[in-house]
PDB file of C-alpha atoms in Angstrom:
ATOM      1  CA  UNK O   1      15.477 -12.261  11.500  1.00  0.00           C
ATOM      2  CA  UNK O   2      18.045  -9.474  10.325  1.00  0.00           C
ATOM      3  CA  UNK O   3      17.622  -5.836  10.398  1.00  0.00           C
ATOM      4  CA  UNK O   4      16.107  -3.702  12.084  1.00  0.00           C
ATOM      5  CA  UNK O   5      12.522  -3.166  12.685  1.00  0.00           C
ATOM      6  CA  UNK O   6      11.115  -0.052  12.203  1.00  0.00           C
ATOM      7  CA  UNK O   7       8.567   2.737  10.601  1.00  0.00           C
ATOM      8  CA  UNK O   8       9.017   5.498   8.582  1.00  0.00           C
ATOM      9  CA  UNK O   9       5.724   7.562   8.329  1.00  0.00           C
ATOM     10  CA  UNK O  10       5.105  10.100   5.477  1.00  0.00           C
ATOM     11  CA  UNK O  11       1.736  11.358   7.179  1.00  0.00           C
ATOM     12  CA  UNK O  12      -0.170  13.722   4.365  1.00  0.00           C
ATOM     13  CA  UNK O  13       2.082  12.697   1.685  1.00  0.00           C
ATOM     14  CA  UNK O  14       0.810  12.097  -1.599  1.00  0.00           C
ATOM     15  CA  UNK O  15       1.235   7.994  -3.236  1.00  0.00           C
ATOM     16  CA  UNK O  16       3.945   9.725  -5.987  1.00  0.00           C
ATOM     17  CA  UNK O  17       5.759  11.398  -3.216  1.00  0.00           C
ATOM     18  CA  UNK O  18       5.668   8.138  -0.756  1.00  0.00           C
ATOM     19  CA  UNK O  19       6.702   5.864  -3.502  1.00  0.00           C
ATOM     20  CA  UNK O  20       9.690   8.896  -4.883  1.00  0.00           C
ATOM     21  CA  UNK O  21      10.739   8.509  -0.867  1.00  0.00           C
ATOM     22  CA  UNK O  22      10.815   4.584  -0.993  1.00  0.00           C
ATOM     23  CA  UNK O  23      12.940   4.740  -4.205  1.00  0.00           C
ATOM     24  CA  UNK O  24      15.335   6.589  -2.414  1.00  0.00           C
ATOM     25  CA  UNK O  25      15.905   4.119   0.565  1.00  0.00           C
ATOM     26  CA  UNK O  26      14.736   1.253  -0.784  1.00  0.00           C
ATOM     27  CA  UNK O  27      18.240  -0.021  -1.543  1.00  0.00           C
ATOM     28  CA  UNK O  28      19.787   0.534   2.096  1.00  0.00           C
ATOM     29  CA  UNK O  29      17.044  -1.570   4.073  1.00  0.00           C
ATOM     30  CA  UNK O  30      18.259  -4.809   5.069  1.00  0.00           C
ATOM     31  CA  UNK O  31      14.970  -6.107   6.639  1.00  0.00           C
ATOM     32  CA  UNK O  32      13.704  -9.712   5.811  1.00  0.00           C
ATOM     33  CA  UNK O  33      10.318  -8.583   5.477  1.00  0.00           C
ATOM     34  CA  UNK O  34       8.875  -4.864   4.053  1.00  0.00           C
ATOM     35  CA  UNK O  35       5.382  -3.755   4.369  1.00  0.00           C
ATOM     36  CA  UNK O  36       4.382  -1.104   1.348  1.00  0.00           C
ATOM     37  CA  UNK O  37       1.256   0.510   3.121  1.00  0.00           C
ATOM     38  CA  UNK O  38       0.271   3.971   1.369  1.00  0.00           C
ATOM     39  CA  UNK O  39      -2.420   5.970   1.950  1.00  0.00           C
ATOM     40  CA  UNK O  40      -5.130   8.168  -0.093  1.00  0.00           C
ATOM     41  CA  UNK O  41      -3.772  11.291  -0.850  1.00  0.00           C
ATOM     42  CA  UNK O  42      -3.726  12.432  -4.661  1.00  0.00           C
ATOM     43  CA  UNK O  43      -5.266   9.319  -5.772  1.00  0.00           C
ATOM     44  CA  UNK O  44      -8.079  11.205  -7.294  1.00  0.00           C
ATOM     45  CA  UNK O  45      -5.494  13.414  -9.182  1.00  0.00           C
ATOM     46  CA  UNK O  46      -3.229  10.390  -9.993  1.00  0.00           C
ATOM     47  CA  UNK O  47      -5.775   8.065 -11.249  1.00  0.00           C
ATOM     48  CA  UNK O  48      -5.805   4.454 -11.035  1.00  0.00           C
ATOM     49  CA  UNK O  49      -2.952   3.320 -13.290  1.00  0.00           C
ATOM     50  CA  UNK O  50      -0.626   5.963 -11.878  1.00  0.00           C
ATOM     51  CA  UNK O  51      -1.010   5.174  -8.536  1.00  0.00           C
ATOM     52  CA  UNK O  52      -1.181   1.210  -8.965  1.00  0.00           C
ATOM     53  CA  UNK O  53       2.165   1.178 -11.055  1.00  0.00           C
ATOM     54  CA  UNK O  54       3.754   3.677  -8.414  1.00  0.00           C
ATOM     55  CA  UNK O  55       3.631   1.680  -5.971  1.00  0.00           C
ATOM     56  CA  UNK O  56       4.179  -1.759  -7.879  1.00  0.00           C
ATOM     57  CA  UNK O  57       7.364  -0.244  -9.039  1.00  0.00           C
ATOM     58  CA  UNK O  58       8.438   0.142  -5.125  1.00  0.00           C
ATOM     59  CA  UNK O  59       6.958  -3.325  -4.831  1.00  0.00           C
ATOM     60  CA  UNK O  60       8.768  -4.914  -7.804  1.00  0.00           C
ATOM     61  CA  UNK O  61      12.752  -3.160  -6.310  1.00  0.00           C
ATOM     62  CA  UNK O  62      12.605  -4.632  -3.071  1.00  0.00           C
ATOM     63  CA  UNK O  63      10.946  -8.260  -4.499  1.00  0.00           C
ATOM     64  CA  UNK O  64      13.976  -8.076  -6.523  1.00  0.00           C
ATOM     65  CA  UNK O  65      16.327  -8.690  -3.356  1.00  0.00           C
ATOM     66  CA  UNK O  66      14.423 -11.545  -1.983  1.00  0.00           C
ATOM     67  CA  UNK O  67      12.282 -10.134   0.899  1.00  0.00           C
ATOM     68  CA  UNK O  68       9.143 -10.754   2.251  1.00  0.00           C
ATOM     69  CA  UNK O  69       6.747  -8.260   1.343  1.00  0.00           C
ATOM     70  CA  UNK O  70       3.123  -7.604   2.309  1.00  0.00           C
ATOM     71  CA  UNK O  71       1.561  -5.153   0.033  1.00  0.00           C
ATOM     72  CA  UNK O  72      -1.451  -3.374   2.442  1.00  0.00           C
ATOM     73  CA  UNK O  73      -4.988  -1.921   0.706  1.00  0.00           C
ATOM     74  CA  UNK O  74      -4.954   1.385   0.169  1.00  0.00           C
ATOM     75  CA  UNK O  75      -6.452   3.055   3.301  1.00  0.00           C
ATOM     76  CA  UNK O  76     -10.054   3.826   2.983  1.00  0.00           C
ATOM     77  CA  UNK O  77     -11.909   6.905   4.112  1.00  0.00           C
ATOM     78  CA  UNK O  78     -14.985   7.357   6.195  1.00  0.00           C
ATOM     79  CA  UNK O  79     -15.693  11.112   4.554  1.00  0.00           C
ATOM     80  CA  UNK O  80     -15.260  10.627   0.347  1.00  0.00           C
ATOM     81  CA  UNK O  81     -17.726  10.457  -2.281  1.00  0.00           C
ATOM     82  CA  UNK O  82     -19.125   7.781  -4.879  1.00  0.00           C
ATOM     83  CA  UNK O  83     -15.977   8.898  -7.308  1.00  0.00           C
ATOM     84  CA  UNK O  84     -13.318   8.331  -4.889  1.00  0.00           C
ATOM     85  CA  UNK O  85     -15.232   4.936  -3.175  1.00  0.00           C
ATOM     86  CA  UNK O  86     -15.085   3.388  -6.615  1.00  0.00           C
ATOM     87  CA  UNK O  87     -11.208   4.554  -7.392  1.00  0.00           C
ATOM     88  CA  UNK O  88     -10.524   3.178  -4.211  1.00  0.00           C
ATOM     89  CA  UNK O  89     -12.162  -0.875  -4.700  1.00  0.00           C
ATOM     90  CA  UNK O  90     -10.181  -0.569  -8.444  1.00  0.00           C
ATOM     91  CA  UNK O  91      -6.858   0.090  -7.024  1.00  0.00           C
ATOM     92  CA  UNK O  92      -6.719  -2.179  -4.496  1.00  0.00           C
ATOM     93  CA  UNK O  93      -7.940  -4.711  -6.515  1.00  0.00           C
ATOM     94  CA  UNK O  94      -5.758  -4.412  -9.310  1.00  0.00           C
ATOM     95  CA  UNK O  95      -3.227  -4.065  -6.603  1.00  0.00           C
ATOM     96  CA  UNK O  96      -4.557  -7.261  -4.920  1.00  0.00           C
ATOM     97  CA  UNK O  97      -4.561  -8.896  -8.306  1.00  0.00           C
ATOM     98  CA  UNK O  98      -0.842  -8.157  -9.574  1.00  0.00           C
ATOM     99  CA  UNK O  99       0.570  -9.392  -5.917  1.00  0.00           C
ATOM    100  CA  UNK O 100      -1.188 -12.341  -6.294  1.00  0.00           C
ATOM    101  CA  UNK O 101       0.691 -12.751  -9.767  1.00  0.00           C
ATOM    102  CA  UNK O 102       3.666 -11.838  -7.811  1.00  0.00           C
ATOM    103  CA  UNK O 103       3.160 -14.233  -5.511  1.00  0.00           C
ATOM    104  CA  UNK O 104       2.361 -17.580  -8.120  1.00  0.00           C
ATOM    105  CA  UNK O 105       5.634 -16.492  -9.433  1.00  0.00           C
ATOM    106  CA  UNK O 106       7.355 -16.771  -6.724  1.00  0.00           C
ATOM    107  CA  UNK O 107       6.289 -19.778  -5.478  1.00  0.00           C
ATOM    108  CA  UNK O 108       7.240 -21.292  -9.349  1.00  0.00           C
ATOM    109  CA  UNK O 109      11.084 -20.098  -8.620  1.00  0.00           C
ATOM    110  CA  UNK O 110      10.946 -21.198  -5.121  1.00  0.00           C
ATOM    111  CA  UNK O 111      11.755 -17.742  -4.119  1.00  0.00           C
ATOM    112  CA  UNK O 112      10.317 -15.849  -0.899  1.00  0.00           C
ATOM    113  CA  UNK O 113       6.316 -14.522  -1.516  1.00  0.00           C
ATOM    114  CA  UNK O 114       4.527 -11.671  -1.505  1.00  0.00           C
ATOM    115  CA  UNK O 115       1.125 -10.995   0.255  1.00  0.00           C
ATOM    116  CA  UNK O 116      -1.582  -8.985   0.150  1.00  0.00           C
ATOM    117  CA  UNK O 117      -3.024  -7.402   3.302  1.00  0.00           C
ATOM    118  CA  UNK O 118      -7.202  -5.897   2.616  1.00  0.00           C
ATOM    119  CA  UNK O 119      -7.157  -3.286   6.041  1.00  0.00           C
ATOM    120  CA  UNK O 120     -10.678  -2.436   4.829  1.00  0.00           C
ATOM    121  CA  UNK O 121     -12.673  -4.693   7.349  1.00  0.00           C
ATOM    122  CA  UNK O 122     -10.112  -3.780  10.272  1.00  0.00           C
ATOM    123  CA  UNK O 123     -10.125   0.120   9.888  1.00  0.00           C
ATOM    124  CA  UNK O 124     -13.671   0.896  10.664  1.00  0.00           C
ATOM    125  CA  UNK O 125     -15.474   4.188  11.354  1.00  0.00           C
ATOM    126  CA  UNK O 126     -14.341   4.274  14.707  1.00  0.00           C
ATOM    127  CA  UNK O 127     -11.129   4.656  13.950  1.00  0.00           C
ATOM    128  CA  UNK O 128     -11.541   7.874  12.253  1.00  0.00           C
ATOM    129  CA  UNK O 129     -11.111  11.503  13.580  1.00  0.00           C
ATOM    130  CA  UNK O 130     -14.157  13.452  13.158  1.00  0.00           C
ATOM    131  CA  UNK O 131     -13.365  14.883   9.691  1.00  0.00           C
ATOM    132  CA  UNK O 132     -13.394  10.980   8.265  1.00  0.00           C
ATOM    133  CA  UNK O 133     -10.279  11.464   6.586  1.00  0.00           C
ATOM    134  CA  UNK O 134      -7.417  10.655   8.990  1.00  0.00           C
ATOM    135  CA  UNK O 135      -6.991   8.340  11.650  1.00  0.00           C
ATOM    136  CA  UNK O 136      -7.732   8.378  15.156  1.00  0.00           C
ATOM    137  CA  UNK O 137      -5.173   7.101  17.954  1.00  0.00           C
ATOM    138  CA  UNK O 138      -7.078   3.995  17.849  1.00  0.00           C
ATOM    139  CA  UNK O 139      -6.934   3.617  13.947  1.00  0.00           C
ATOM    140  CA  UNK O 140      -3.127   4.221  14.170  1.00  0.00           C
ATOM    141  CA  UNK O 141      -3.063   1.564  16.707  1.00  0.00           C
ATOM    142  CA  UNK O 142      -4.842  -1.338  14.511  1.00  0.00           C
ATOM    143  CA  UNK O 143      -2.785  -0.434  11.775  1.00  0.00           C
TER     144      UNK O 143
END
């Protein structure tokens, strides 16, 4: 495989400002497969459409060069409320559900797929810090 392998972390960022950074670089990466992994921060505040089409758009650039891509969940939390828990299932489903569209297409054209990557079951509470909200050393790890 080409390219170089490699992680760029945006720790505290926001889904708009993660997805503004990916824009940016998205063009200059060369690797033969991308994972789009984002996190929770201002999904509340962005909503469900915002933050699904965000991050589909980031999706959709690099798909359009031919890469692998796995598209991960959206992180859950350990500390959130009932509002937040059910924003979270809808997103990644609809994000679960427009890869998998992504990926029927591209096995029509014969082109390389997309996947979808649920990190609910793997990051369990254990893999918290205290406050629930980020991860722990060992969370960081299984991610």
């Amino acid at each position: 495989m080409g390219g170089s392998s490699g992680c760029t972390s945006l720790t505290g960022k926001r889904v708009k400002k993660i997805c503004e950074y990916a824009e940016k670089v998205i063009d200059d990466m060369n690797e033969s497969m991308v994972i789009v992994q984002a996190g929770g921060n201002g999904r509340l505040e962005n909503g469900r459409e915002a933050t699904v089409n965000a991050i589909m758009k980031v999706v959709e650039r690099k798909r359009k060069k031919n890469v692998g891509l796995a598209v991960t969940s959206l992180l859950k939390r350990e500390a959130c409320n009932e509002e937040y828990e059910r924003l979270h299932k809808k997103v990644n489903r609809d994000l679960h559900e427009k890869v998998l569209a992504m990926k029927a297409e591209s096995i029509r054209k014969r082109e390389v797929g997309s996947s979808f990557l649920d990190m609910d079951d793997l990051i369990q509470a254990e893999c918290f810090l205290e406050n629930g909200v980020h991860l722990s050393q060992e969370g960081e790890t299984k991610l």
